[in-house]
Amino acid sequence: MGRTYKQLSLDDRCEIACLSANGSSVRQIAAALDRSPSTVSRELRRNRGSQVGYKPNYAQHQMRARRWTGGRLEREPGLRRAVLERLRRGWSPEQVAGRLARESGRKVISHETIYRFIYAQLRRTTDFNWRRYLPRAKSKRGRRGKRGGSPASFIEGRVSLANRPIEVADRSVPGHWEADLMMFSKYGQAVLTVHERTSRLLLGIRLASKVARGVARHLVGFFATLPQELRQTVTFDNGTEFAGHLALHRLSIETFFCDPHAPWQKGGIENAIGRMRRFIPRKTDLVTLSTAKFRQFIAAYNNTPRKCLDYRTPAEAFAQVLHFECESTSPLSPGRRGVCCTAFLRHSGAREARTRKPSGHITWVKMDSGFMLRTPSGARLRTGE
């Protein structure tokens, strides 16, 4: 059997104080109390006052002061409010911890501490609304089982992901995208989403149907306003809604498809859709969702800091990519003036501001919500429609 331990009581501490004052050694005190010498030595070292020496009442008070009184978020109301306010925006605990560290210049709190705080509240209060602070709203930690993937489709002109350029894989080169449909419970409702692999920028538009011709038309509309360097490849899964992918070849965009039953090969867009589910769950009826609200949700995603971007937001990262692209473009001929884009960052909830501060070829404008690209020719590309 394992050894059992008993904490020192106030009577034990009185005995230690009396024997210590009489000059007894640590081993003599331990023998008198039938305790280990290390227990007595640790007690005298940890609970003595620098001025008064070892006193039983003071030692008892020190012991109680060291007792656990709850997690850090329970002890610090200000930090708790700051964390919960960011969790309500849909940020993950890791994003909250990372952003606080970036803003403070030092580590403020661990994401694991935030997770433990939420799950501790679930256990103590049995109020399952606490789980809604978490990205996946799970009441228990761990992975859920996954269902099998959909059967592969045979698509004209389909090129396997294995033939995609090697430089796409490490996300160091901008201009490579992933596309997928965000499906909903009500039949026929879907959102077409495209995701830029380097900046993690997300664009989305609600679809009237999943017909391949219409999906291809929207994709062409998405990419037509971008410079050629920022529209190099698009990766799809094997859904028949992307059978019209050849229309993108007219824009000199190469298209590639994941292997059958392997949607994880385009993990960026899968992760982005998972994050958007925090704002637009599968059971949402898109008919009741206003365009302004939809754009706000897209804006919330694009203005949420990401660990993979060193806690910059996708909007900030894409604006930097776009700024570099415009700055590195040589003086344009009249026929190519539409290539250089102007970026408009529209912060969620901000009032429209007409004051513009040019940064090279990039102009920043505060508006209601969302993120929009507009070329000098007047064409516009919104993140949400």
Tab-separated table of C-alpha atoms in Angstrom:
chain	number	residue	atom	x	y	z
A	1	MET	CA	0.000	0.000	0.000
A	2	GLY	CA	1.099	3.593	-0.654
A	3	ARG	CA	2.111	5.929	2.107
A	4	THR	CA	-0.459	8.303	3.575
A	5	TYR	CA	0.239	11.876	4.602
A	6	LYS	CA	-1.370	14.137	7.203
A	7	GLN	CA	-0.942	17.905	7.237
A	8	LEU	CA	0.384	19.644	10.288
A	9	SER	CA	-2.306	20.985	12.613
A	10	LEU	CA	-2.186	24.087	14.829
A	11	ASP	CA	-1.358	21.850	17.827
A	12	ASP	CA	1.573	20.359	15.873
A	13	ARG	CA	2.826	23.835	15.099
A	14	CYS	CA	2.587	24.849	18.771
A	15	GLU	CA	4.667	21.772	19.661
A	16	ILE	CA	7.249	22.631	16.984
A	17	ALA	CA	7.499	26.224	18.254
A	18	CYS	CA	7.944	25.098	21.867
A	19	LEU	CA	10.606	22.468	21.096
A	20	SER	CA	12.445	24.793	18.684
A	21	ALA	CA	12.534	27.549	21.337
A	22	ASN	CA	14.037	25.048	23.825
A	23	GLY	CA	16.890	24.332	21.376
A	24	SER	CA	15.778	20.917	20.107
A	25	SER	CA	17.164	19.844	16.746
A	26	VAL	CA	15.034	19.143	13.698
A	27	ARG	CA	15.427	15.380	14.110
A	28	GLN	CA	14.498	15.556	17.813
A	29	ILE	CA	11.349	17.576	16.980
A	30	ALA	CA	10.464	15.118	14.201
A	31	ALA	CA	10.849	12.147	16.563
A	32	ALA	CA	8.631	13.827	19.173
A	33	LEU	CA	5.880	14.417	16.572
A	34	ASP	CA	6.431	11.077	14.787
A	35	ARG	CA	7.037	13.005	11.569
A	36	SER	CA	9.691	13.005	8.894
A	37	PRO	CA	12.623	15.388	9.576
A	38	SER	CA	12.076	16.918	6.114
A	39	THR	CA	8.521	17.852	7.109
A	40	VAL	CA	9.716	19.726	10.174
A	41	SER	CA	12.601	21.354	8.286
A	42	ARG	CA	10.284	22.537	5.500
A	43	GLU	CA	7.766	23.873	8.044
A	44	LEU	CA	10.389	25.928	9.860
A	45	ARG	CA	11.819	27.259	6.599
A	46	ARG	CA	8.578	28.189	4.813
A	47	ASN	CA	6.410	29.513	7.635
A	48	ARG	CA	8.751	31.547	9.800
A	49	GLY	CA	8.633	35.349	9.859
A	50	SER	CA	11.738	37.338	9.030
A	51	GLN	CA	11.281	39.477	12.162
A	52	VAL	CA	9.390	37.315	14.661
A	53	GLY	CA	10.801	33.899	13.802
A	54	TYR	CA	8.560	30.819	13.942
A	55	LYS	CA	5.159	31.480	15.551
A	56	PRO	CA	2.311	28.902	15.429
A	57	ASN	CA	-0.489	31.334	14.554
A	58	TYR	CA	1.591	33.071	11.877
A	59	ALA	CA	2.586	29.689	10.395
A	60	GLN	CA	-1.058	28.599	10.281
A	61	HIS	CA	-2.017	31.818	8.505
A	62	GLN	CA	0.778	31.358	5.950
A	63	MET	CA	-0.431	27.828	5.240
A	64	ARG	CA	-3.999	28.980	4.596
A	65	ALA	CA	-2.819	31.858	2.377
A	66	ARG	CA	-1.081	29.373	0.090
A	67	ARG	CA	-4.172	27.240	-0.336
A	68	TRP	CA	-5.627	27.244	-3.870
A	69	THR	CA	-8.345	29.900	-4.131
A	70	GLY	CA	-9.431	29.330	-7.728
A	71	GLY	CA	-7.853	29.822	-11.132
A	72	ARG	CA	-6.287	33.045	-12.291
A	73	LEU	CA	-9.393	34.131	-14.189
A	74	GLU	CA	-11.402	33.698	-10.992
A	75	ARG	CA	-8.937	35.781	-8.988
A	76	GLU	CA	-8.526	38.617	-11.512
A	77	PRO	CA	-11.892	40.113	-12.583
A	78	GLY	CA	-10.317	42.590	-15.027
A	79	LEU	CA	-8.478	39.883	-16.947
A	80	ARG	CA	-11.580	37.676	-16.897
A	81	ARG	CA	-13.669	40.447	-18.470
A	82	ALA	CA	-11.048	41.024	-21.166
A	83	VAL	CA	-10.880	37.311	-22.015
A	84	LEU	CA	-14.643	36.708	-22.050
A	85	GLU	CA	-15.250	39.834	-24.159
A	86	ARG	CA	-12.912	38.477	-26.849
A	87	LEU	CA	-14.378	34.979	-26.621
A	88	ARG	CA	-17.823	36.488	-27.295
A	89	ARG	CA	-16.458	37.824	-30.605
A	90	GLY	CA	-15.808	34.251	-31.682
A	91	TRP	CA	-12.071	34.220	-30.964
A	92	SER	CA	-10.514	30.955	-29.807
A	93	PRO	CA	-8.662	30.824	-26.458
A	94	GLU	CA	-5.373	30.552	-28.362
A	95	GLN	CA	-6.198	33.683	-30.367
A	96	VAL	CA	-7.150	35.547	-27.186
A	97	ALA	CA	-3.931	34.560	-25.418
A	98	GLY	CA	-1.795	35.380	-28.444
A	99	ARG	CA	-3.401	38.758	-29.095
A	100	LEU	CA	-3.118	39.814	-25.439
A	101	ALA	CA	0.560	38.869	-25.521
A	102	ARG	CA	1.089	40.823	-28.746
A	103	GLU	CA	-0.649	43.923	-27.349
A	104	SER	CA	1.145	43.769	-23.979
A	105	GLY	CA	4.564	42.789	-25.258
A	106	ARG	CA	4.663	39.847	-22.841
A	107	LYS	CA	2.783	36.656	-22.106
A	108	VAL	CA	-0.389	37.529	-20.205
A	109	ILE	CA	-2.220	34.207	-19.945
A	110	SER	CA	-2.042	30.728	-21.445
A	111	HIS	CA	-4.763	29.427	-23.756
A	112	GLU	CA	-4.810	26.254	-21.639
A	113	THR	CA	-5.734	28.357	-18.591
A	114	ILE	CA	-8.717	29.747	-20.516
A	115	TYR	CA	-9.861	26.277	-21.571
A	116	ARG	CA	-9.580	24.975	-18.007
A	117	PHE	CA	-11.545	27.943	-16.682
A	118	ILE	CA	-14.434	27.347	-19.119
A	119	TYR	CA	-14.613	23.606	-18.465
A	120	ALA	CA	-14.348	24.180	-14.707
A	121	GLN	CA	-17.422	26.443	-14.910
A	122	LEU	CA	-19.270	23.731	-16.839
A	123	ARG	CA	-18.515	21.196	-14.100
A	124	ARG	CA	-19.279	23.464	-11.147
A	125	THR	CA	-22.363	25.295	-12.366
A	126	THR	CA	-23.852	22.725	-14.801
A	127	ASP	CA	-24.709	25.770	-16.932
A	128	PHE	CA	-23.979	24.553	-20.452
A	129	ASN	CA	-24.155	28.093	-21.862
A	130	TRP	CA	-20.491	28.360	-20.866
A	131	ARG	CA	-19.577	26.072	-23.768
A	132	ARG	CA	-20.699	28.755	-26.207
A	133	TYR	CA	-17.576	30.713	-25.363
A	134	LEU	CA	-15.548	28.015	-27.119
A	135	PRO	CA	-14.999	27.819	-30.900
A	136	ARG	CA	-16.724	24.442	-31.342
A	137	ALA	CA	-19.116	24.820	-28.387
A	138	LYS	CA	-18.179	21.378	-27.060
A	139	SER	CA	-19.129	20.501	-23.481
A	140	LYS	CA	-16.346	17.891	-23.271
A	141	ARG	CA	-12.774	18.008	-24.485
A	142	GLY	CA	-11.569	15.585	-27.166
A	143	ARG	CA	-12.218	14.767	-30.789
A	144	ARG	CA	-15.572	13.768	-32.171
A	145	GLY	CA	-16.003	10.881	-34.577
A	146	LYS	CA	-15.995	11.695	-38.265
A	147	ARG	CA	-18.221	10.372	-41.009
A	148	GLY	CA	-16.920	9.069	-44.304
A	149	GLY	CA	-16.336	11.480	-47.190
A	150	SER	CA	-18.542	11.879	-50.242
A	151	PRO	CA	-17.872	9.749	-53.354
A	152	ALA	CA	-15.473	11.179	-55.904
A	153	SER	CA	-16.870	12.904	-58.979
A	154	PHE	CA	-15.501	12.689	-62.466
A	155	ILE	CA	-14.925	16.223	-63.745
A	156	GLU	CA	-13.846	17.258	-67.221
A	157	GLY	CA	-10.280	18.561	-67.287
A	158	ARG	CA	-9.677	17.521	-63.694
A	159	VAL	CA	-6.009	17.856	-62.616
A	160	SER	CA	-4.852	16.114	-59.455
A	161	LEU	CA	-3.425	18.071	-56.538
A	162	ALA	CA	-0.213	16.065	-56.971
A	163	ASN	CA	0.509	18.166	-60.086
A	164	ARG	CA	0.164	21.489	-58.275
A	165	PRO	CA	3.387	23.580	-58.131
A	166	ILE	CA	5.541	22.733	-55.121
A	167	GLU	CA	5.803	26.357	-53.942
A	168	VAL	CA	2.048	26.394	-53.202
A	169	ALA	CA	2.413	23.967	-50.316
A	170	ASP	CA	4.387	26.191	-47.918
A	171	ARG	CA	2.057	29.224	-48.330
A	172	SER	CA	5.009	31.558	-48.844
A	173	VAL	CA	3.818	32.772	-52.272
A	174	PRO	CA	0.514	34.714	-52.412
A	175	GLY	CA	-2.060	34.246	-55.134
A	176	HIS	CA	-3.002	30.614	-54.459
A	177	TRP	CA	-6.604	30.009	-53.376
A	178	GLU	CA	-8.922	27.266	-52.143
A	179	ALA	CA	-12.666	27.140	-52.763
A	180	ASP	CA	-15.565	25.216	-51.252
A	181	LEU	CA	-19.278	25.440	-50.501
A	182	MET	CA	-20.539	26.089	-46.980
A	183	MET	CA	-23.712	24.000	-46.761
A	184	PHE	CA	-26.803	24.452	-44.547
A	185	SER	CA	-29.639	22.294	-43.259
A	186	LYS	CA	-32.273	23.828	-45.501
A	187	TYR	CA	-32.166	22.294	-48.960
A	188	GLY	CA	-30.613	24.425	-51.681
A	189	GLN	CA	-28.941	26.954	-49.382
A	190	ALA	CA	-25.169	27.383	-49.663
A	191	VAL	CA	-22.404	29.965	-49.453
A	192	LEU	CA	-19.540	29.927	-51.931
A	193	THR	CA	-16.285	30.676	-50.104
A	194	VAL	CA	-12.755	31.246	-51.397
A	195	HIS	CA	-9.691	31.388	-49.179
A	196	GLU	CA	-6.262	32.873	-49.933
A	197	ARG	CA	-3.623	30.473	-48.614
A	198	THR	CA	-0.961	33.008	-47.592
A	199	SER	CA	-3.028	35.727	-45.879
A	200	ARG	CA	-6.010	33.472	-44.905
A	201	LEU	CA	-8.373	36.099	-46.354
A	202	LEU	CA	-11.911	34.755	-46.816
A	203	LEU	CA	-14.404	35.891	-49.466
A	204	GLY	CA	-17.980	34.643	-49.570
A	205	ILE	CA	-21.212	34.967	-51.526
A	206	ARG	CA	-24.632	33.392	-51.038
A	207	LEU	CA	-25.762	31.160	-53.887
A	208	ALA	CA	-29.229	30.764	-55.343
A	209	SER	CA	-28.294	27.190	-56.383
A	210	LYS	CA	-25.344	24.813	-56.637
A	211	VAL	CA	-25.470	24.600	-60.425
A	212	ALA	CA	-21.915	24.402	-61.769
A	213	ARG	CA	-22.447	27.159	-64.341
A	214	GLY	CA	-23.554	29.674	-61.709
A	215	VAL	CA	-20.741	28.732	-59.335
A	216	ALA	CA	-18.199	29.212	-62.128
A	217	ARG	CA	-19.694	32.629	-62.957
A	218	HIS	CA	-19.276	33.789	-59.362
A	219	LEU	CA	-15.708	32.487	-59.219
A	220	VAL	CA	-14.820	34.406	-62.372
A	221	GLY	CA	-16.370	37.500	-60.786
A	222	PHE	CA	-14.281	36.997	-57.658
A	223	PHE	CA	-10.954	36.727	-59.427
A	224	ALA	CA	-11.411	39.017	-62.443
A	225	THR	CA	-10.592	42.167	-60.428
A	226	LEU	CA	-7.345	40.848	-58.945
A	227	PRO	CA	-3.870	41.308	-60.433
A	228	GLN	CA	-2.616	38.236	-62.298
A	229	GLU	CA	0.050	37.613	-59.658
A	230	LEU	CA	-2.673	37.252	-56.997
A	231	ARG	CA	-4.787	34.719	-58.939
A	232	GLN	CA	-2.483	31.892	-59.908
A	233	THR	CA	-4.174	28.661	-58.742
A	234	VAL	CA	-7.420	27.465	-57.147
A	235	THR	CA	-7.848	24.124	-55.364
A	236	PHE	CA	-11.255	22.379	-55.155
A	237	ASP	CA	-12.691	19.170	-53.779
A	238	ASN	CA	-14.481	16.740	-56.117
A	239	GLY	CA	-17.981	18.195	-55.849
A	240	THR	CA	-19.900	18.501	-59.110
A	241	GLU	CA	-20.616	22.158	-58.325
A	242	PHE	CA	-17.041	22.864	-59.468
A	243	ALA	CA	-17.406	21.070	-62.807
A	244	GLY	CA	-17.293	24.466	-64.559
A	245	HIS	CA	-13.771	25.171	-63.329
A	246	LEU	CA	-12.457	25.457	-66.901
A	247	ALA	CA	-14.014	28.948	-67.060
A	248	LEU	CA	-11.182	30.111	-64.775
A	249	HIS	CA	-8.606	29.106	-67.362
A	250	ARG	CA	-9.646	32.173	-69.378
A	251	LEU	CA	-8.140	34.230	-66.541
A	252	SER	CA	-4.926	32.156	-66.725
A	253	ILE	CA	-5.811	30.492	-63.403
A	254	GLU	CA	-4.751	26.879	-62.984
A	255	THR	CA	-7.246	24.600	-61.220
A	256	PHE	CA	-6.473	21.500	-59.146
A	257	PHE	CA	-8.581	18.931	-57.275
A	258	CYS	CA	-8.041	17.006	-54.052
A	259	ASP	CA	-7.793	13.247	-54.069
A	260	PRO	CA	-11.099	11.362	-53.569
A	261	HIS	CA	-12.228	11.317	-49.915
A	262	ALA	CA	-9.406	13.721	-48.942
A	263	PRO	CA	-10.904	17.210	-48.400
A	264	TRP	CA	-8.239	17.754	-45.702
A	265	GLN	CA	-5.814	18.414	-48.569
A	266	LYS	CA	-7.380	21.881	-48.787
A	267	GLY	CA	-7.292	22.351	-45.024
A	268	GLY	CA	-7.227	26.152	-45.149
A	269	ILE	CA	-10.766	26.546	-46.478
A	270	GLU	CA	-12.037	23.684	-44.297
A	271	ASN	CA	-10.673	25.451	-41.224
A	272	ALA	CA	-12.117	28.782	-42.374
A	273	ILE	CA	-15.589	27.265	-42.824
A	274	GLY	CA	-15.322	25.717	-39.372
A	275	ARG	CA	-14.567	29.136	-37.917
A	276	MET	CA	-17.466	30.709	-39.817
A	277	ARG	CA	-19.809	28.139	-38.238
A	278	ARG	CA	-19.397	30.078	-34.987
A	279	PHE	CA	-21.298	32.945	-36.630
A	280	ILE	CA	-23.459	31.028	-39.125
A	281	PRO	CA	-24.331	27.531	-37.793
A	282	ARG	CA	-25.535	24.840	-40.177
A	283	LYS	CA	-29.143	25.240	-38.997
A	284	THR	CA	-29.195	28.929	-40.051
A	285	ASP	CA	-31.861	29.910	-42.581
A	286	LEU	CA	-30.030	32.170	-45.036
A	287	VAL	CA	-33.323	33.754	-46.094
A	288	THR	CA	-33.592	35.400	-42.661
A	289	LEU	CA	-29.947	36.530	-42.681
A	290	SER	CA	-29.584	40.087	-43.966
A	291	THR	CA	-26.809	41.060	-46.360
A	292	ALA	CA	-25.418	43.550	-43.834
A	293	LYS	CA	-25.258	40.881	-41.124
A	294	PHE	CA	-23.652	38.411	-43.519
A	295	ARG	CA	-20.961	40.953	-44.394
A	296	GLN	CA	-20.378	41.625	-40.706
A	297	PHE	CA	-19.708	37.929	-40.116
A	298	ILE	CA	-17.213	37.798	-42.989
A	299	ALA	CA	-15.597	40.969	-41.618
A	300	ALA	CA	-15.386	39.434	-38.136
A	301	TYR	CA	-13.466	36.484	-39.583
A	302	ASN	CA	-11.097	38.705	-41.580
A	303	ASN	CA	-10.464	40.963	-38.577
A	304	THR	CA	-9.743	38.183	-36.069
A	305	PRO	CA	-6.027	37.682	-35.220
A	306	ARG	CA	-4.491	34.348	-36.239
A	307	LYS	CA	-1.616	32.525	-34.599
A	308	CYS	CA	-0.291	31.416	-38.003
A	309	LEU	CA	-0.017	35.113	-38.976
A	310	ASP	CA	1.819	36.061	-35.766
A	311	TYR	CA	-1.530	37.317	-34.470
A	312	ARG	CA	-2.109	39.711	-37.325
A	313	THR	CA	-5.559	39.586	-38.912
A	314	PRO	CA	-6.182	38.156	-42.420
A	315	ALA	CA	-7.244	41.661	-43.538
A	316	GLU	CA	-3.941	43.110	-42.349
A	317	ALA	CA	-1.943	40.306	-43.969
A	318	PHE	CA	-3.764	40.593	-47.308
A	319	ALA	CA	-3.435	44.372	-47.320
A	320	GLN	CA	0.317	43.929	-46.883
A	321	VAL	CA	0.406	41.439	-49.772
A	322	LEU	CA	-1.658	43.782	-51.943
A	323	HIS	CA	0.507	46.765	-51.017
A	324	PHE	CA	3.647	44.844	-51.989
A	325	GLU	CA	2.039	43.785	-55.252
A	326	CYS	CA	1.043	47.333	-56.143
A	327	GLU	CA	4.397	48.792	-55.105
A	328	SER	CA	6.283	46.182	-57.134
A	329	THR	CA	4.207	46.824	-60.279
A	330	SER	CA	5.999	48.920	-62.882
A	331	PRO	CA	4.263	52.032	-64.310
A	332	LEU	CA	1.181	50.778	-66.112
A	333	SER	CA	0.087	51.457	-69.612
A	334	PRO	CA	-3.462	52.796	-70.078
A	335	GLY	CA	-4.624	49.306	-70.956
A	336	ARG	CA	-3.320	47.857	-67.681
A	337	ARG	CA	-4.415	50.520	-65.205
A	338	GLY	CA	-7.051	48.185	-63.835
A	339	VAL	CA	-4.381	45.771	-62.596
A	340	CYS	CA	-3.342	47.818	-59.575
A	341	CYS	CA	-5.999	47.479	-56.874
A	342	THR	CA	-7.066	49.834	-54.126
A	343	ALA	CA	-7.872	48.113	-50.842
A	344	PHE	CA	-10.741	49.217	-48.658
A	345	LEU	CA	-10.724	47.926	-45.086
A	346	ARG	CA	-14.217	48.132	-43.650
A	347	HIS	CA	-14.214	47.582	-39.901
A	348	SER	CA	-17.263	45.968	-38.356
A	349	GLY	CA	-19.451	48.538	-36.631
A	350	ALA	CA	-17.326	51.536	-37.632
A	351	ARG	CA	-18.944	54.613	-39.121
A	352	GLU	CA	-18.081	55.600	-42.639
A	353	ALA	CA	-15.017	57.816	-42.792
A	354	ARG	CA	-14.212	59.805	-45.897
A	355	THR	CA	-10.699	60.657	-44.733
A	356	ARG	CA	-8.222	58.673	-46.781
A	357	LYS	CA	-4.557	58.144	-46.004
A	358	PRO	CA	-2.707	56.843	-49.041
A	359	SER	CA	0.017	54.271	-48.439
A	360	GLY	CA	1.690	53.812	-51.804
A	361	HIS	CA	-1.059	52.480	-54.025
A	362	ILE	CA	-3.230	51.424	-51.062
A	363	THR	CA	-5.938	53.608	-49.560
A	364	TRP	CA	-7.594	52.721	-46.266
A	365	VAL	CA	-11.200	53.680	-45.672
A	366	LYS	CA	-13.262	52.954	-42.542
A	367	MET	CA	-16.817	51.967	-43.399
A	368	ASP	CA	-19.600	49.844	-41.925
A	369	SER	CA	-18.234	46.291	-42.228
A	370	GLY	CA	-16.481	43.887	-44.521
A	371	PHE	CA	-13.449	43.955	-46.779
A	372	MET	CA	-13.591	45.105	-50.380
A	373	LEU	CA	-11.220	45.416	-53.318
A	374	ARG	CA	-11.893	48.014	-55.976
A	375	THR	CA	-9.941	48.685	-59.149
A	376	PRO	CA	-9.572	52.175	-60.646
A	377	SER	CA	-11.887	51.048	-63.438
A	378	GLY	CA	-14.708	50.763	-60.872
A	379	ALA	CA	-14.952	46.961	-60.516
A	380	ARG	CA	-15.536	45.825	-56.929
A	381	LEU	CA	-14.833	42.592	-55.103
A	382	ARG	CA	-16.509	42.235	-51.696
A	383	THR	CA	-15.844	39.650	-49.045
A	384	GLY	CA	-19.574	39.168	-48.459
A	385	GLU	CA	-22.631	39.497	-50.667
